[in-house]
Amino acid sequence: MSEILQKSSLSKEDIITLLSFTDNEQQKLCNHAANIKQQQTGNIVWLRGLIELSNLCEKNCYYCGIRCSNKKVVRYSLTHDEVMLAVMQAYKKGYGSVAIQSGEITSKSFTDNINKIVADSKKMTHGEIGITLSCGEQSEETYRRWFESGADRYLLRIETSSEALYGKLHPSNEQHSYAKRVNALESLRKTGYQVGTGVMIGLPFQTKEMLADDLLFMKQFDIDMCGMGPYIEHTDTPLYAIREQLPPLTERLNLSLKMISLLRILMPDINIAATTALQAIQKEGRELAILAGANVLMPNITPKKYRDDYFLYNNKPVSARSDDDELAALEQGLRAIDHEIGFFRQGNSLHFHPLST
Ligand code: 5AD
Ligand code: SF4
């Protein structure tokens, strides 16, 4: 085991071996990744205030609670003023960056709205707030428009790099095409964003070999940031029917932590998020991810009245505490593991070098 970690580069077989480790061996992998993180990005954790802009979605992914066929969802969209209020609060509190996430909507009115949010957020904060968008597949022209208005980063998860598994998790039509998703990632790169992707971990039919390929896909695509986490079933989705075939939740959590450590080893200077789905399995899931090599946290700052309606998976943590109390608790939790929040800084990916054109 320790011999594998001393290697200068990890092969696919090495990664598969490391993904199978448990207990003490897993701890060694985690410590190795933590050392690399310490050398590269130190013990600072960057914040992105997460705004769940809308749960409207044109797509029908078999795993997701807000898929368009789920008629139980109460659909909402934040008003422009609600978004701006959340952005300004985040800015004043020193979050440094916000992440604006929504279902996939390609209408002109929606893409115009995002454009206005991006432009106004930059204007109101004298260009200081960092903006990550996560609004699905869009045309290259739309991506460019949002970038030119000031968006800095874009996160589009590939979900799985296995085209065969992708096919099983999505309806088979042009709207849900794997090739289109890869093309969208390429458009984002061409446009000039810091590009992020990610996968779900512990999916039905997913093997360790596929997870190793996911990591190699990210390395080969030379991503700047990553958001990945466990797959958690949602009651009102087609995949719920095969929940018995899934690995137990704790195994999905441990696999996710090992994936984070391995990505940190493969790509030492990128930004890796400790995602909310980890916290849905274990209360301290995000802190465990920070210890395993993650360096970004995304506290939810969506207006409270909408939060119950952005349900992608079961057990999404919805805190009874105020956002300020949540942040204070998070700071305390991080201090206990010798980390601190990088307030008032955007926290861009050290891996990113802007296009020179
Ligand atoms: N479990 C975990 N993550 C999910 N996502 C969607 N549904 C689930 C689920 N059931 C993730 C997908 C998507 C992001 C918005 O949320 O990776 O890209
Ligand atoms: Fe829509 Fe994204 Fe959910 Fe798919 S995963 S249904 S695109 S919100």
PDB file of C-alpha atoms in Angstrom, residues 42-218:
ATOM      1  CA  GLY A  42      -2.543  25.237   2.688  1.00  0.00           C
ATOM      2  CA  ASN A  43      -5.240  24.959   5.328  1.00  0.00           C
ATOM      3  CA  ILE A  44      -7.503  27.652   3.875  1.00  0.00           C
ATOM      4  CA  VAL A  45     -11.040  26.715   2.849  1.00  0.00           C
ATOM      5  CA  TRP A  46     -12.778  28.882   0.230  1.00  0.00           C
ATOM      6  CA  LEU A  47     -16.483  29.614   0.487  1.00  0.00           C
ATOM      7  CA  ARG A  48     -19.066  29.804  -2.285  1.00  0.00           C
ATOM      8  CA  GLY A  49     -22.448  31.000  -1.064  1.00  0.00           C
ATOM      9  CA  LEU A  50     -24.822  28.596  -2.816  1.00  0.00           C
ATOM     10  CA  ILE A  51     -27.935  30.132  -4.354  1.00  0.00           C
ATOM     11  CA  GLU A  52     -30.440  27.587  -5.669  1.00  0.00           C
ATOM     12  CA  LEU A  53     -31.926  29.913  -8.249  1.00  0.00           C
ATOM     13  CA  SER A  54     -34.710  27.718  -9.630  1.00  0.00           C
ATOM     14  CA  ASN A  55     -35.864  24.111  -9.498  1.00  0.00           C
ATOM     15  CA  LEU A  56     -37.444  24.293 -12.943  1.00  0.00           C
ATOM     16  CA  CYS A  57     -35.749  21.821 -15.270  1.00  0.00           C
ATOM     17  CA  GLU A  58     -36.296  20.731 -18.855  1.00  0.00           C
ATOM     18  CA  LYS A  59     -34.535  17.423 -18.306  1.00  0.00           C
ATOM     19  CA  ASN A  60     -35.585  14.087 -16.939  1.00  0.00           C
ATOM     20  CA  CYS A  61     -32.479  12.397 -15.471  1.00  0.00           C
ATOM     21  CA  TYR A  62     -33.542   9.122 -13.808  1.00  0.00           C
ATOM     22  CA  TYR A  63     -31.761   9.920 -10.510  1.00  0.00           C
ATOM     23  CA  CYS A  64     -32.808  13.490  -9.791  1.00  0.00           C
ATOM     24  CA  GLY A  65     -35.658  14.693  -7.584  1.00  0.00           C
ATOM     25  CA  ILE A  66     -36.396  17.818  -9.648  1.00  0.00           C
ATOM     26  CA  ARG A  67     -36.619  16.006 -13.026  1.00  0.00           C
ATOM     27  CA  CYS A  68     -39.382  17.505 -15.153  1.00  0.00           C
ATOM     28  CA  SER A  69     -41.666  14.445 -14.828  1.00  0.00           C
ATOM     29  CA  ASN A  70     -41.810  14.692 -11.038  1.00  0.00           C
ATOM     30  CA  LYS A  71     -45.173  16.388 -10.609  1.00  0.00           C
ATOM     31  CA  LYS A  72     -44.889  16.424  -6.815  1.00  0.00           C
ATOM     32  CA  VAL A  73     -42.303  19.205  -6.944  1.00  0.00           C
ATOM     33  CA  VAL A  74     -43.521  22.718  -6.140  1.00  0.00           C
ATOM     34  CA  ARG A  75     -41.628  24.697  -8.771  1.00  0.00           C
ATOM     35  CA  TYR A  76     -40.094  28.089  -7.948  1.00  0.00           C
ATOM     36  CA  SER A  77     -37.726  30.687  -9.338  1.00  0.00           C
ATOM     37  CA  LEU A  78     -36.131  33.398  -7.215  1.00  0.00           C
ATOM     38  CA  THR A  79     -36.889  36.959  -8.260  1.00  0.00           C
ATOM     39  CA  HIS A  80     -34.020  39.146  -9.391  1.00  0.00           C
ATOM     40  CA  ASP A  81     -34.272  41.139  -6.152  1.00  0.00           C
ATOM     41  CA  GLU A  82     -34.134  37.980  -4.021  1.00  0.00           C
ATOM     42  CA  VAL A  83     -30.978  36.840  -5.818  1.00  0.00           C
ATOM     43  CA  MET A  84     -29.323  40.244  -5.504  1.00  0.00           C
ATOM     44  CA  LEU A  85     -30.143  40.398  -1.797  1.00  0.00           C
ATOM     45  CA  ALA A  86     -28.510  36.993  -1.266  1.00  0.00           C
ATOM     46  CA  VAL A  87     -25.459  38.018  -3.309  1.00  0.00           C
ATOM     47  CA  MET A  88     -25.035  41.290  -1.399  1.00  0.00           C
ATOM     48  CA  GLN A  89     -25.387  39.565   1.965  1.00  0.00           C
ATOM     49  CA  ALA A  90     -22.748  37.018   0.952  1.00  0.00           C
ATOM     50  CA  TYR A  91     -20.489  39.823  -0.259  1.00  0.00           C
ATOM     51  CA  LYS A  92     -20.804  41.817   2.963  1.00  0.00           C
ATOM     52  CA  LYS A  93     -20.136  38.760   5.114  1.00  0.00           C
ATOM     53  CA  GLY A  94     -16.929  38.072   3.176  1.00  0.00           C
ATOM     54  CA  TYR A  95     -17.920  34.876   1.349  1.00  0.00           C
ATOM     55  CA  GLY A  96     -15.738  36.032  -1.571  1.00  0.00           C
ATOM     56  CA  SER A  97     -17.695  34.011  -4.132  1.00  0.00           C
ATOM     57  CA  VAL A  98     -21.199  32.818  -4.868  1.00  0.00           C
ATOM     58  CA  ALA A  99     -22.350  29.772  -6.828  1.00  0.00           C
ATOM     59  CA  ILE A 100     -25.594  30.087  -8.747  1.00  0.00           C
ATOM     60  CA  GLN A 101     -27.201  26.741  -9.430  1.00  0.00           C
ATOM     61  CA  SER A 102     -30.453  25.779 -11.137  1.00  0.00           C
ATOM     62  CA  GLY A 103     -32.173  23.114 -13.160  1.00  0.00           C
ATOM     63  CA  GLU A 104     -31.465  23.235 -16.878  1.00  0.00           C
ATOM     64  CA  ILE A 105     -33.556  25.871 -18.645  1.00  0.00           C
ATOM     65  CA  THR A 106     -32.583  27.127 -22.085  1.00  0.00           C
ATOM     66  CA  SER A 107     -35.309  29.726 -22.743  1.00  0.00           C
ATOM     67  CA  LYS A 108     -34.292  33.225 -23.736  1.00  0.00           C
ATOM     68  CA  SER A 109     -35.975  34.764 -20.694  1.00  0.00           C
ATOM     69  CA  PHE A 110     -34.013  32.467 -18.359  1.00  0.00           C
ATOM     70  CA  THR A 111     -30.653  33.007 -20.042  1.00  0.00           C
ATOM     71  CA  ASP A 112     -31.322  36.764 -20.059  1.00  0.00           C
ATOM     72  CA  ASN A 113     -32.126  36.652 -16.343  1.00  0.00           C
ATOM     73  CA  ILE A 114     -28.834  34.913 -15.545  1.00  0.00           C
ATOM     74  CA  ASN A 115     -27.006  37.480 -17.607  1.00  0.00           C
ATOM     75  CA  LYS A 116     -28.539  40.301 -15.607  1.00  0.00           C
ATOM     76  CA  ILE A 117     -27.763  38.564 -12.313  1.00  0.00           C
ATOM     77  CA  VAL A 118     -24.101  38.143 -13.305  1.00  0.00           C
ATOM     78  CA  ALA A 119     -23.726  41.714 -14.593  1.00  0.00           C
ATOM     79  CA  ASP A 120     -25.499  43.296 -11.592  1.00  0.00           C
ATOM     80  CA  SER A 121     -23.581  41.160  -9.069  1.00  0.00           C
ATOM     81  CA  LYS A 122     -20.280  42.326 -10.516  1.00  0.00           C
ATOM     82  CA  LYS A 123     -21.457  45.943 -10.728  1.00  0.00           C
ATOM     83  CA  MET A 124     -22.780  46.052  -7.168  1.00  0.00           C
ATOM     84  CA  THR A 125     -19.604  44.525  -5.715  1.00  0.00           C
ATOM     85  CA  HIS A 126     -17.110  46.602  -7.761  1.00  0.00           C
ATOM     86  CA  GLY A 127     -16.080  43.419  -9.563  1.00  0.00           C
ATOM     87  CA  GLU A 128     -15.062  41.797  -6.283  1.00  0.00           C
ATOM     88  CA  ILE A 129     -17.458  38.867  -5.914  1.00  0.00           C
ATOM     89  CA  GLY A 130     -16.398  35.653  -7.661  1.00  0.00           C
ATOM     90  CA  ILE A 131     -19.229  33.975  -9.593  1.00  0.00           C
ATOM     91  CA  THR A 132     -19.574  30.266 -10.332  1.00  0.00           C
ATOM     92  CA  LEU A 133     -22.475  29.247 -12.545  1.00  0.00           C
ATOM     93  CA  SER A 134     -23.977  25.779 -12.581  1.00  0.00           C
ATOM     94  CA  CYS A 135     -26.968  25.983 -14.899  1.00  0.00           C
ATOM     95  CA  GLY A 136     -26.505  22.958 -17.114  1.00  0.00           C
ATOM     96  CA  GLU A 137     -25.884  22.550 -20.827  1.00  0.00           C
ATOM     97  CA  GLN A 138     -26.317  25.744 -22.815  1.00  0.00           C
ATOM     98  CA  SER A 139     -25.253  26.909 -26.258  1.00  0.00           C
ATOM     99  CA  GLU A 140     -21.691  28.135 -26.677  1.00  0.00           C
ATOM    100  CA  GLU A 141     -23.122  31.573 -27.410  1.00  0.00           C
ATOM    101  CA  THR A 142     -24.947  31.631 -24.070  1.00  0.00           C
ATOM    102  CA  TYR A 143     -21.844  30.467 -22.216  1.00  0.00           C
ATOM    103  CA  ARG A 144     -19.894  33.255 -23.898  1.00  0.00           C
ATOM    104  CA  ARG A 145     -22.484  35.911 -23.077  1.00  0.00           C
ATOM    105  CA  TRP A 146     -22.468  34.967 -19.382  1.00  0.00           C
ATOM    106  CA  PHE A 147     -18.660  34.905 -19.332  1.00  0.00           C
ATOM    107  CA  GLU A 148     -18.435  38.317 -20.950  1.00  0.00           C
ATOM    108  CA  SER A 149     -20.873  39.668 -18.363  1.00  0.00           C
ATOM    109  CA  GLY A 150     -18.463  38.572 -15.635  1.00  0.00           C
ATOM    110  CA  ALA A 151     -19.013  34.922 -14.651  1.00  0.00           C
ATOM    111  CA  ASP A 152     -15.666  33.450 -13.581  1.00  0.00           C
ATOM    112  CA  ARG A 153     -16.302  29.716 -13.298  1.00  0.00           C
ATOM    113  CA  TYR A 154     -18.681  27.084 -14.576  1.00  0.00           C
ATOM    114  CA  LEU A 155     -19.455  23.720 -13.046  1.00  0.00           C
ATOM    115  CA  LEU A 156     -20.982  21.063 -15.300  1.00  0.00           C
ATOM    116  CA  ARG A 157     -20.813  17.561 -13.911  1.00  0.00           C
ATOM    117  CA  ILE A 158     -20.206  14.818 -16.431  1.00  0.00           C
ATOM    118  CA  GLU A 159     -22.079  12.642 -13.849  1.00  0.00           C
ATOM    119  CA  THR A 160     -20.168   9.556 -15.066  1.00  0.00           C
ATOM    120  CA  SER A 161     -17.450   9.319 -17.698  1.00  0.00           C
ATOM    121  CA  SER A 162     -18.761   5.900 -18.773  1.00  0.00           C
ATOM    122  CA  GLU A 163     -20.918   6.488 -21.826  1.00  0.00           C
ATOM    123  CA  ALA A 164     -22.626   3.134 -21.237  1.00  0.00           C
ATOM    124  CA  LEU A 165     -23.552   4.010 -17.636  1.00  0.00           C
ATOM    125  CA  TYR A 166     -24.589   7.530 -18.709  1.00  0.00           C
ATOM    126  CA  GLY A 167     -26.987   5.854 -21.133  1.00  0.00           C
ATOM    127  CA  LYS A 168     -28.569   3.824 -18.315  1.00  0.00           C
ATOM    128  CA  LEU A 169     -29.095   6.878 -16.082  1.00  0.00           C
ATOM    129  CA  HIS A 170     -30.735   9.105 -18.677  1.00  0.00           C
ATOM    130  CA  PRO A 171     -33.537   8.841 -21.235  1.00  0.00           C
ATOM    131  CA  SER A 172     -32.091   7.921 -24.616  1.00  0.00           C
ATOM    132  CA  ASN A 173     -32.689  11.025 -26.670  1.00  0.00           C
ATOM    133  CA  GLU A 174     -30.695  13.915 -28.089  1.00  0.00           C
ATOM    134  CA  GLN A 175     -31.441  16.109 -25.062  1.00  0.00           C
ATOM    135  CA  HIS A 176     -29.649  13.651 -22.778  1.00  0.00           C
ATOM    136  CA  SER A 177     -26.700  12.777 -24.996  1.00  0.00           C
ATOM    137  CA  TYR A 178     -23.299  11.991 -23.495  1.00  0.00           C
ATOM    138  CA  ALA A 179     -21.510  13.428 -26.525  1.00  0.00           C
ATOM    139  CA  LYS A 180     -23.399  16.715 -26.123  1.00  0.00           C
ATOM    140  CA  ARG A 181     -22.337  16.921 -22.504  1.00  0.00           C
ATOM    141  CA  VAL A 182     -18.673  16.453 -23.354  1.00  0.00           C
ATOM    142  CA  ASN A 183     -19.056  19.081 -26.101  1.00  0.00           C
ATOM    143  CA  ALA A 184     -20.560  21.491 -23.586  1.00  0.00           C
ATOM    144  CA  LEU A 185     -17.512  21.026 -21.342  1.00  0.00           C
ATOM    145  CA  GLU A 186     -15.292  21.740 -24.329  1.00  0.00           C
ATOM    146  CA  SER A 187     -17.240  24.911 -25.145  1.00  0.00           C
ATOM    147  CA  LEU A 188     -16.802  26.084 -21.570  1.00  0.00           C
ATOM    148  CA  ARG A 189     -13.068  25.555 -21.758  1.00  0.00           C
ATOM    149  CA  LYS A 190     -12.884  27.412 -25.086  1.00  0.00           C
ATOM    150  CA  THR A 191     -14.868  30.322 -23.684  1.00  0.00           C
ATOM    151  CA  GLY A 192     -12.336  30.961 -20.951  1.00  0.00           C
ATOM    152  CA  TYR A 193     -14.019  29.909 -17.718  1.00  0.00           C
ATOM    153  CA  GLN A 194     -12.376  28.106 -14.843  1.00  0.00           C
ATOM    154  CA  VAL A 195     -14.023  24.792 -15.664  1.00  0.00           C
ATOM    155  CA  GLY A 196     -15.298  22.304 -13.143  1.00  0.00           C
ATOM    156  CA  THR A 197     -16.864  18.919 -13.504  1.00  0.00           C
ATOM    157  CA  GLY A 198     -17.701  16.000 -11.246  1.00  0.00           C
ATOM    158  CA  VAL A 199     -19.443  12.683 -10.892  1.00  0.00           C
ATOM    159  CA  MET A 200     -21.846  10.854  -8.624  1.00  0.00           C
ATOM    160  CA  ILE A 201     -20.312   8.059  -6.594  1.00  0.00           C
ATOM    161  CA  GLY A 202     -22.029   4.791  -5.696  1.00  0.00           C
ATOM    162  CA  LEU A 203     -24.468   4.807  -8.609  1.00  0.00           C
ATOM    163  CA  PRO A 204     -26.292   1.634  -9.590  1.00  0.00           C
ATOM    164  CA  PHE A 205     -24.218  -0.401 -12.092  1.00  0.00           C
ATOM    165  CA  GLN A 206     -21.098   1.690 -11.326  1.00  0.00           C
ATOM    166  CA  THR A 207     -17.841  -0.250 -10.870  1.00  0.00           C
ATOM    167  CA  LYS A 208     -14.517   0.805  -9.304  1.00  0.00           C
ATOM    168  CA  GLU A 209     -13.057   0.637 -12.775  1.00  0.00           C
ATOM    169  CA  MET A 210     -15.539   3.276 -13.939  1.00  0.00           C
ATOM    170  CA  LEU A 211     -14.664   5.467 -10.945  1.00  0.00           C
ATOM    171  CA  ALA A 212     -10.965   5.171 -11.795  1.00  0.00           C
ATOM    172  CA  ASP A 213     -11.840   6.226 -15.361  1.00  0.00           C
ATOM    173  CA  ASP A 214     -13.783   9.193 -13.942  1.00  0.00           C
ATOM    174  CA  LEU A 215     -10.630  10.424 -12.198  1.00  0.00           C
ATOM    175  CA  LEU A 216      -8.539   9.908 -15.318  1.00  0.00           C
ATOM    176  CA  PHE A 217     -11.176  11.763 -17.365  1.00  0.00           C
ATOM    177  CA  MET A 218     -10.853  14.762 -15.040  1.00  0.00           C
TER     178      MET A 218
END
